[in-house]
Amino acid sequence: MPCEETKRGGPMKSFRNAIRRFHDLTLVKKMWLSVTFVSLLALAAFAFVSSAQIKKLITEREGRVMVQQLENYTGSINHYFQNIQKSAQVLLYSPNIQERFSTDMSQLTGEERIRAFNDVYHSLHRMWDNLYGIDAVYLIDRYQNVFKISVENANMPTFLTGEEFARQGWYDRLGKSDGSSYWSFVRWSDTKTSILMFNAMYNKSDLSLIGHLVISVSPNVFDSFLSASNLGDGTNSIIDSSGVAYTSGGGAAAIAPYGAEELEGSKGYSFVKRDGEPHMLAYAKHGLTGWTFVHEVPQRLVLQDLQRVNGLWLALLFLSLGLIMIAAAFVLRTITTPLRKLVKLVREVERGNLSGRFNVLYKDELGKLGHAFNHMLDKLQDGIPLIREKFIRSLLERKLTPEELREFERKLDFRFEGSWYQVVLLYIREPSDESALRAAEAAIRDMELRGGMISDTLADEQYCLIFNRPEDETVSQLRGLLDHLRDGLGLRAYAFVGNGYEDVNLVKTSFEEAKTQLKYRVSERMEAEPAIFFSGGPYEHHYPESFENRLLYYMGEGDFDTCAIVMEELIDYARATPVAPPIMNSLLTVLHNELNKQLIKFGGDERRLDPDWLGKLNGRLSLEPFEKNGRDFIARLRKQLGPLVRKQVKYSPNIDKSLQLIRDRFDQPDLGVDYAARTLGLNANYFSQLFKKEVGVGFAEYVSGLRLEHAQRLLTETPFKIKEIAEKTGFADPHYFGVWFKDNTGLSPSQYRKGSVPRGDRADAPAGGGTVAIKGAVNVSG
């Protein structure tokens, strides 16, 4: 059964695939194919219909002409037969013939017999002389005496008086006639057929039958009439009332080749098939003889003009198609050329170039589309700088939620794809003129179009560049930009570089570091200084300032997992860099001091470290290596501050219910703010604000963190397939799950499962922006 359904669905599937492929073609190809197909279809249909109509007109015309010619032909024959009949009537009713045939002339003797025979033959010769085309004239009395004038075979009289003639019923027919003539074809020998006119001879006084007149006409007489009636082409036939058919040039046949269905009515035309070839025949019935005259001609001869018309139509078809294609090419060019330009401009807009304009030439739909496109560019040019400035200010001044970050990226068609963020402040000292400054801004925009960087103007001659690429690539691009500004444009340009961080919310820290450099480095002696100034300068190898900033940030966020990752990076850095132990001890002292402040904040005085914690710490730091002290600090952080962070949060009843709802239904794709608010009977906006106020993160952010934690656990502890894990964590689309997972961990699900990072760090490695906020949500939930 499935096989049959597959077979039935085969043609439809092929048709759908063909339609899909057609829609995938370019607009030019689709229009070419459409115009060609429709033109061919229309022209072919027109040619077919017109050819059929012309064929009908030709056949109707030829049919009427042939019928008219047949009527002319039968009219000529009718006149000829009437002359014969009149001569016969004169002969039959002449007194001499009436008198002689009243008695049996064979019984006369002597001179009387001779006189009687001479009178009869004299009458016959007078009629013979007045008629054309007569083969013989026979007078037969009732005593079977035959008188004849003939050029025919001598056997004819014997036939007329023999048994065969009587057997064919001719005498019976003549006896029953009313004295009128009876015409027929008679086969009186195996090879001879004649046209015979029979007339009964009645006595004028008592109307008794006294004899018969038979006039024989050669069928060849028809040929002379045919030559004068333009019926030379084709075949001409005559069918008498007895069903005997005579064909010109072919003789007589006992069976007629046409039936009643082909010869309906007194005249007309019809179609028959003869030897597999269609023929057209015209016919007309002759009133005097009762015969049917038929003219038959092959249809190809009738329609030979149509073949020339079809050839002309074929030539016109290709000519018309060529003209249509030329017109279509012109129309296609007027449509597709502006569309190509518009697509090119749209791509330029995608790359950030808003300077292009569509040249509107006409007022058609394409012109209206061009006006709309230019209007859109004007709106974008008015709005994008404001959105860009708001986005950069937000990065430099506050913490962005993942939703806010994604919204800004969507509006600007820009996305942070790397996992390293670094701020550079570019300062151009005393530019020579405005044109040079504009050229510098153009160079910055060109570098931004290559990706991995977004920029904004902070003040006159000062520009903020936020890089989203590794530090070595940032420095390489920065050097190229400075060389162009200095050597190509003659500007005195300097770059102040903040430290790089792996979290987007530390952009503001990198900005503060770069701003400090700008504040204290700008002086009158800058010409002698290098073009690029890095944060920390000579202290870079003595105090790990960036690590301190990151550790303090994640402690404040309650993200102890990321703290552990940063500490491991710091340990690796301390191994590779000769940093003096007292400096590392100072860093650990700062961290313990922050821990003590946090303990006091959450738990009061009884929660703080021992009064002598600083002395004990100094003793440990002097006796144990940095690796052990650093990891011990992370362990103390988890043990002492972790439970306090989790217990500190007290939620309202509605938020408690919502958190339980999230834990119960986080694997459902439809779980969102609207669903939760509807379940709790709250307004969606109010619930969203309440959740973020109490939990500290947005609803979607919290759910995303819980799903990420669950997905990481399933990947490391279960053999489930990626698709199954996606479903168990609330994703209907495995592909989107993979993209989301990589955005939040830096690894695809498969890479994460294979152990691309150490097991202890797998659930902790943030790679993209917004991950810290998600982890905070998970930690808060407990």
Short mmCIF file of C-alpha atoms in Angstrom, two decimals, residues 197-566:
data_model
loop_
_atom_site.label_atom_id
_atom_site.label_comp_id
_atom_site.label_asym_id
_atom_site.label_seq_id
_atom_site.Cartn_x
_atom_site.Cartn_y
_atom_site.Cartn_z
CA MET A 197 -33.91 3.99 -71.20
CA PHE A 198 -36.99 1.79 -71.13
CA ASN A 199 -40.39 2.99 -72.27
CA ALA A 200 -43.60 0.95 -72.50
CA MET A 201 -45.64 1.35 -75.69
CA TYR A 202 -49.41 1.54 -75.20
CA ASN A 203 -52.19 1.48 -77.80
CA LYS A 204 -53.72 4.94 -77.88
CA SER A 205 -57.21 3.56 -78.42
CA ASP A 206 -57.47 0.88 -75.71
CA LEU A 207 -54.24 1.61 -73.73
CA SER A 208 -53.16 -1.97 -74.10
CA LEU A 209 -49.43 -2.77 -73.97
CA ILE A 210 -48.28 -3.31 -77.49
CA GLY A 211 -44.47 -3.15 -77.15
CA HIS A 212 -41.34 -1.64 -75.58
CA LEU A 213 -38.78 0.95 -76.60
CA VAL A 214 -35.19 0.53 -75.38
CA ILE A 215 -32.60 3.23 -76.08
CA SER A 216 -28.99 2.41 -75.21
CA VAL A 217 -26.67 5.30 -74.31
CA SER A 218 -22.92 4.75 -73.85
CA PRO A 219 -21.63 5.67 -70.38
CA ASN A 220 -18.82 7.51 -72.15
CA VAL A 221 -21.28 10.29 -72.81
CA PHE A 222 -20.83 11.32 -69.17
CA ASP A 223 -17.15 12.08 -69.74
CA SER A 224 -17.94 14.79 -72.25
CA PHE A 225 -20.32 16.39 -69.79
CA LEU A 226 -17.69 16.10 -67.06
CA SER A 227 -15.09 17.94 -69.09
CA ALA A 228 -17.49 20.84 -69.41
CA SER A 229 -18.41 20.95 -65.68
CA ASN A 230 -14.95 21.34 -64.02
CA LEU A 231 -15.24 18.01 -62.19
CA GLY A 232 -12.08 16.58 -63.65
CA ASP A 233 -10.19 16.05 -60.33
CA GLY A 234 -11.24 13.13 -58.20
CA THR A 235 -13.69 10.36 -58.96
CA ASN A 236 -17.20 10.73 -60.38
CA SER A 237 -19.86 8.11 -59.76
CA ILE A 238 -23.54 7.56 -60.52
CA ILE A 239 -25.81 5.36 -58.42
CA ASP A 240 -29.11 4.38 -59.98
CA SER A 241 -32.33 3.52 -58.22
CA SER A 242 -31.51 -0.18 -58.33
CA GLY A 243 -28.29 0.33 -56.37
CA VAL A 244 -26.01 -0.22 -59.38
CA ALA A 245 -23.03 2.18 -59.29
CA TYR A 246 -21.14 3.40 -62.28
CA THR A 247 -17.73 5.02 -61.75
CA SER A 248 -16.24 7.14 -64.47
CA GLY A 249 -13.27 5.27 -65.86
CA GLY A 250 -14.01 2.22 -63.70
CA GLY A 251 -17.21 0.75 -65.02
CA ALA A 252 -20.27 -0.42 -63.14
CA ALA A 253 -20.48 -2.31 -59.90
CA ALA A 254 -23.42 -4.23 -58.51
CA ILE A 255 -22.91 -2.75 -55.02
CA ALA A 256 -22.79 1.00 -54.42
CA PRO A 257 -19.73 2.27 -52.47
CA TYR A 258 -21.80 4.74 -50.46
CA GLY A 259 -24.49 4.19 -47.87
CA ALA A 260 -27.51 6.21 -46.89
CA GLU A 261 -25.63 7.76 -43.94
CA GLU A 262 -23.18 9.46 -46.32
CA LEU A 263 -25.80 10.62 -48.83
CA GLU A 264 -28.55 12.16 -46.73
CA GLY A 265 -30.94 14.57 -48.41
CA SER A 266 -31.19 15.57 -52.07
CA LYS A 267 -27.76 17.17 -52.18
CA GLY A 268 -24.83 18.01 -49.95
CA TYR A 269 -21.29 16.99 -49.08
CA SER A 270 -19.78 14.59 -46.57
CA PHE A 271 -16.50 12.92 -45.55
CA VAL A 272 -15.46 9.28 -45.84
CA LYS A 273 -12.27 7.29 -45.39
CA ARG A 274 -10.99 5.35 -48.34
CA ASP A 275 -7.86 3.17 -47.94
CA GLY A 276 -6.98 5.00 -44.75
CA GLU A 277 -7.10 8.43 -46.39
CA PRO A 278 -9.90 10.96 -45.79
CA HIS A 279 -11.95 11.90 -48.83
CA MET A 280 -14.55 14.57 -49.38
CA LEU A 281 -17.59 13.79 -51.52
CA ALA A 282 -20.35 15.98 -52.92
CA TYR A 283 -23.63 14.52 -54.17
CA ALA A 284 -26.84 15.60 -55.89
CA LYS A 285 -29.91 13.50 -56.80
CA HIS A 286 -31.32 13.64 -60.32
CA GLY A 287 -35.10 13.98 -60.40
CA LEU A 288 -35.65 12.66 -63.92
CA THR A 289 -33.73 9.39 -63.55
CA GLY A 290 -33.74 9.02 -59.76
CA TRP A 291 -29.95 8.65 -59.86
CA THR A 292 -27.48 10.09 -57.39
CA PHE A 293 -24.44 11.81 -58.88
CA VAL A 294 -21.36 11.72 -56.61
CA HIS A 295 -18.05 13.55 -56.95
CA GLU A 296 -15.29 12.31 -54.61
CA VAL A 297 -11.87 13.91 -54.14
CA PRO A 298 -9.06 13.30 -51.57
CA GLN A 299 -9.19 15.80 -48.76
CA ARG A 300 -5.53 16.68 -49.20
CA LEU A 301 -6.37 18.09 -52.64
CA VAL A 302 -9.21 20.12 -51.18
CA LEU A 303 -6.98 21.43 -48.37
CA GLN A 304 -3.83 21.98 -50.40
CA ASP A 305 -4.26 25.73 -49.92
CA LEU A 306 -4.47 25.14 -46.18
CA GLN A 307 -1.00 23.54 -46.20
CA ARG A 308 0.38 26.74 -47.63
CA VAL A 309 -1.55 28.69 -45.00
CA ASN A 310 -0.08 26.47 -42.26
CA GLY A 311 3.41 27.06 -43.61
CA LEU A 312 2.73 30.78 -43.54
CA TRP A 313 1.38 30.48 -39.99
CA LEU A 314 4.50 28.62 -38.90
CA ALA A 315 6.70 31.36 -40.32
CA LEU A 316 4.53 34.00 -38.64
CA LEU A 317 4.69 32.02 -35.39
CA PHE A 318 8.48 32.16 -35.24
CA LEU A 319 8.51 35.77 -36.41
CA SER A 320 5.97 36.75 -33.74
CA LEU A 321 7.90 34.82 -31.10
CA GLY A 322 11.07 36.64 -32.08
CA LEU A 323 9.33 40.01 -31.86
CA ILE A 324 7.85 39.08 -28.50
CA MET A 325 11.26 38.07 -27.17
CA ILE A 326 12.75 41.36 -28.34
CA ALA A 327 9.94 43.25 -26.61
CA ALA A 328 10.34 41.04 -23.52
CA ALA A 329 14.08 41.74 -23.45
CA PHE A 330 13.37 45.46 -23.46
CA VAL A 331 10.75 45.14 -20.71
CA LEU A 332 12.96 42.83 -18.65
CA ARG A 333 15.83 45.25 -18.91
CA THR A 334 13.68 48.14 -17.73
CA ILE A 335 12.61 46.04 -14.71
CA THR A 336 15.67 44.03 -13.74
CA THR A 337 18.33 46.72 -14.21
CA PRO A 338 16.83 49.01 -11.53
CA LEU A 339 16.19 45.97 -9.32
CA ARG A 340 19.85 44.92 -9.53
CA LYS A 341 20.91 48.43 -8.58
CA LEU A 342 18.46 48.39 -5.69
CA VAL A 343 19.77 45.01 -4.45
CA LYS A 344 23.33 46.35 -4.63
CA LEU A 345 22.31 49.40 -2.59
CA VAL A 346 20.59 47.17 -0.01
CA ARG A 347 23.79 45.16 0.38
CA GLU A 348 25.70 48.39 0.88
CA VAL A 349 23.24 49.32 3.62
CA GLU A 350 23.80 45.89 5.23
CA ARG A 351 27.52 46.71 5.34
CA GLY A 352 26.73 50.01 7.01
CA ASN A 353 27.09 52.34 4.02
CA LEU A 354 24.14 54.75 4.05
CA SER A 355 25.50 57.17 1.45
CA GLY A 356 24.02 55.42 -1.61
CA ARG A 357 20.93 56.70 -3.39
CA PHE A 358 18.55 55.13 -5.90
CA ASN A 359 18.25 57.21 -9.06
CA VAL A 360 14.51 57.53 -9.72
CA LEU A 361 13.82 58.05 -13.44
CA TYR A 362 10.17 57.11 -13.84
CA LYS A 363 6.95 57.19 -11.86
CA ASP A 364 6.13 53.49 -12.12
CA GLU A 365 6.19 50.95 -9.27
CA LEU A 366 10.00 50.75 -9.41
CA GLY A 367 10.18 54.50 -9.13
CA LYS A 368 7.89 54.40 -6.08
CA LEU A 369 10.07 51.63 -4.61
CA GLY A 370 13.16 53.78 -5.19
CA HIS A 371 11.51 56.75 -3.46
CA ALA A 372 10.61 54.50 -0.51
CA PHE A 373 14.19 53.18 -0.35
CA ASN A 374 15.68 56.68 -0.35
CA HIS A 375 13.18 57.74 2.30
CA MET A 376 14.19 54.72 4.40
CA LEU A 377 17.87 55.70 4.08
CA ASP A 378 17.05 59.21 5.26
CA LYS A 379 15.27 57.78 8.29
CA LEU A 380 18.17 55.43 8.98
CA GLN A 381 20.70 58.21 8.73
CA ASP A 382 18.63 60.20 11.18
CA GLY A 383 18.06 57.33 13.62
CA ILE A 384 21.09 55.02 13.53
CA PRO A 385 23.63 57.54 14.92
CA LEU A 386 21.33 58.15 17.90
CA ILE A 387 20.86 54.41 18.50
CA ARG A 388 24.61 53.81 18.06
CA GLU A 389 25.45 56.57 20.53
CA LYS A 390 22.92 55.24 23.05
CA PHE A 391 24.33 51.73 22.68
CA ILE A 392 27.95 52.80 23.18
CA ARG A 393 27.04 55.06 26.11
CA SER A 394 25.20 52.13 27.70
CA LEU A 395 28.26 49.89 27.28
CA LEU A 396 30.54 52.52 28.81
CA GLU A 397 28.33 53.52 31.72
CA ARG A 398 26.22 50.60 32.94
CA LYS A 399 25.48 46.91 32.84
CA LEU A 400 23.45 45.64 29.87
CA THR A 401 21.06 42.71 30.11
CA PRO A 402 21.30 40.09 27.33
CA GLU A 403 17.90 41.21 26.02
CA GLU A 404 19.03 44.84 25.82
CA LEU A 405 22.26 43.81 24.10
CA ARG A 406 20.43 41.70 21.51
CA GLU A 407 17.94 44.51 20.85
CA PHE A 408 20.72 47.02 20.20
CA GLU A 409 22.48 44.52 17.93
CA ARG A 410 19.27 43.95 15.99
CA LYS A 411 18.60 47.65 15.48
CA LEU A 412 22.17 48.36 14.39
CA ASP A 413 22.57 45.15 12.36
CA PHE A 414 25.70 44.52 14.39
CA ARG A 415 26.66 41.61 16.61
CA PHE A 416 29.44 40.96 19.10
CA GLU A 417 30.71 37.60 17.91
CA GLY A 418 34.06 37.39 19.72
CA SER A 419 34.71 36.70 23.39
CA TRP A 420 37.19 39.54 24.06
CA TYR A 421 36.28 43.19 24.57
CA GLN A 422 38.74 46.08 24.64
CA VAL A 423 38.28 49.86 24.52
CA VAL A 424 40.63 52.21 22.67
CA LEU A 425 40.36 56.00 22.89
CA LEU A 426 41.74 57.68 19.79
CA TYR A 427 42.97 61.25 20.27
CA ILE A 428 43.88 63.54 17.35
CA ARG A 429 45.93 66.46 18.57
CA GLU A 430 45.33 69.83 16.93
CA PRO A 431 44.18 68.74 13.44
CA SER A 432 45.23 71.05 10.61
CA ASP A 433 41.70 71.51 9.16
CA GLU A 434 38.21 70.07 9.10
CA SER A 435 38.78 68.11 5.88
CA ALA A 436 41.63 66.15 7.49
CA LEU A 437 39.41 65.38 10.47
CA ARG A 438 36.64 64.17 8.16
CA ALA A 439 39.15 61.96 6.37
CA ALA A 440 40.16 60.48 9.73
CA GLU A 441 36.53 59.74 10.57
CA ALA A 442 36.13 58.07 7.16
CA ALA A 443 39.15 55.86 7.87
CA ILE A 444 37.60 54.82 11.20
CA ARG A 445 34.32 53.97 9.44
CA ASP A 446 36.18 51.90 6.83
CA MET A 447 37.87 49.90 9.57
CA GLU A 448 34.51 49.43 11.29
CA LEU A 449 32.97 48.05 8.07
CA ARG A 450 35.56 45.25 8.10
CA GLY A 451 33.92 44.01 11.31
CA GLY A 452 34.95 43.34 14.88
CA MET A 453 34.71 46.98 16.00
CA ILE A 454 32.15 49.69 16.72
CA SER A 455 32.98 53.35 17.22
CA ASP A 456 31.51 56.67 18.26
CA THR A 457 32.65 60.27 18.65
CA LEU A 458 33.03 61.28 22.30
CA ALA A 459 34.10 64.87 21.81
CA ASP A 460 35.98 67.04 19.37
CA GLU A 461 39.05 65.14 18.19
CA GLN A 462 38.30 62.18 20.51
CA TYR A 463 36.86 58.84 19.35
CA CYS A 464 35.92 55.71 21.26
CA LEU A 465 36.68 52.38 19.54
CA ILE A 466 35.27 49.18 21.10
CA PHE A 467 37.02 46.11 19.70
CA ASN A 468 35.51 42.63 19.80
CA ARG A 469 38.55 40.62 18.68
CA PRO A 470 41.75 39.19 20.22
CA GLU A 471 44.22 41.74 21.56
CA ASP A 472 46.93 41.00 18.98
CA GLU A 473 44.47 41.63 16.12
CA THR A 474 43.27 44.81 17.82
CA VAL A 475 46.84 46.15 18.13
CA SER A 476 47.63 45.18 14.52
CA GLN A 477 44.58 47.02 13.14
CA LEU A 478 45.25 49.97 15.43
CA ARG A 479 48.82 50.34 14.19
CA GLY A 480 47.62 50.31 10.58
CA LEU A 481 45.05 53.02 11.35
CA LEU A 482 47.61 55.20 13.14
CA ASP A 483 50.12 54.82 10.29
CA HIS A 484 47.45 55.95 7.82
CA LEU A 485 46.43 58.91 9.95
CA ARG A 486 50.01 60.03 10.56
CA ASP A 487 51.69 59.27 7.23
CA GLY A 488 48.74 59.52 4.84
CA LEU A 489 46.79 62.40 6.39
CA GLY A 490 49.54 64.17 8.34
CA LEU A 491 47.64 64.00 11.65
CA ARG A 492 49.10 63.60 15.11
CA ALA A 493 47.05 60.64 16.35
CA TYR A 494 47.45 58.69 19.60
CA ALA A 495 45.70 55.60 20.93
CA PHE A 496 45.04 54.86 24.62
CA VAL A 497 44.24 51.18 25.17
CA GLY A 498 42.36 49.74 28.13
CA ASN A 499 42.76 46.16 29.27
CA GLY A 500 40.86 43.44 27.42
CA TYR A 501 38.07 41.47 29.14
CA GLU A 502 36.00 38.46 28.25
CA ASP A 503 32.67 39.91 29.46
CA VAL A 504 30.77 42.66 27.67
CA ASN A 505 29.80 44.26 30.97
CA LEU A 506 33.50 44.90 31.70
CA VAL A 507 33.69 47.23 28.71
CA LYS A 508 33.09 50.11 31.09
CA THR A 509 36.14 49.00 33.15
CA SER A 510 38.31 48.94 30.01
CA PHE A 511 36.94 52.37 29.13
CA GLU A 512 37.86 53.78 32.55
CA GLU A 513 41.38 52.40 32.16
CA ALA A 514 41.76 53.95 28.71
CA LYS A 515 40.30 57.24 29.98
CA THR A 516 42.81 57.32 32.82
CA GLN A 517 45.62 56.85 30.28
CA LEU A 518 44.21 59.71 28.17
CA LYS A 519 43.90 61.94 31.22
CA TYR A 520 47.46 61.52 32.49
CA ARG A 521 49.36 60.90 29.26
CA VAL A 522 48.35 63.93 27.20
CA SER A 523 51.11 66.53 27.54
CA GLU A 524 53.30 68.87 25.56
CA ARG A 525 55.96 66.15 25.20
CA MET A 526 53.68 63.69 23.35
CA GLU A 527 55.61 64.00 20.08
CA ALA A 528 58.44 62.09 21.68
CA GLU A 529 56.11 59.42 23.09
CA PRO A 530 54.95 56.23 21.27
CA ALA A 531 51.69 56.36 19.34
CA ILE A 532 49.98 53.64 21.44
CA PHE A 533 49.69 53.74 25.22
CA PHE A 534 48.67 50.56 27.08
CA SER A 535 46.92 50.52 30.42
CA GLY A 536 49.30 50.01 33.35
CA GLY A 537 52.38 50.96 31.37
CA PRO A 538 55.46 50.03 33.41
CA TYR A 539 53.32 48.24 36.03
CA GLU A 540 52.07 45.64 33.59
CA HIS A 541 54.54 43.03 34.79
CA HIS A 542 54.31 43.91 38.47
CA TYR A 543 50.64 44.08 39.41
CA PRO A 544 47.85 42.09 37.63
CA GLU A 545 45.31 44.89 37.66
CA SER A 546 42.97 43.38 35.06
CA PHE A 547 42.73 40.10 37.00
CA GLU A 548 41.92 42.00 40.18
CA ASN A 549 39.15 43.96 38.45
CA ARG A 550 37.59 40.79 37.03
CA LEU A 551 37.73 38.87 40.31
CA LEU A 552 36.17 41.73 42.27
CA TYR A 553 33.44 42.08 39.61
CA TYR A 554 32.43 38.43 39.67
CA MET A 555 32.54 38.33 43.48
CA GLY A 556 30.11 41.23 43.51
CA GLU A 557 27.89 39.39 41.02
CA GLY A 558 27.94 36.22 43.16
CA ASP A 559 29.33 34.24 40.18
CA PHE A 560 31.86 32.05 42.05
CA ASP A 561 32.24 29.64 39.14
CA THR A 562 33.63 32.38 36.89
CA CYS A 563 35.81 33.56 39.81
CA ALA A 564 37.37 30.08 39.83
CA ILE A 565 38.07 30.32 36.09
CA VAL A 566 39.72 33.75 36.43
#
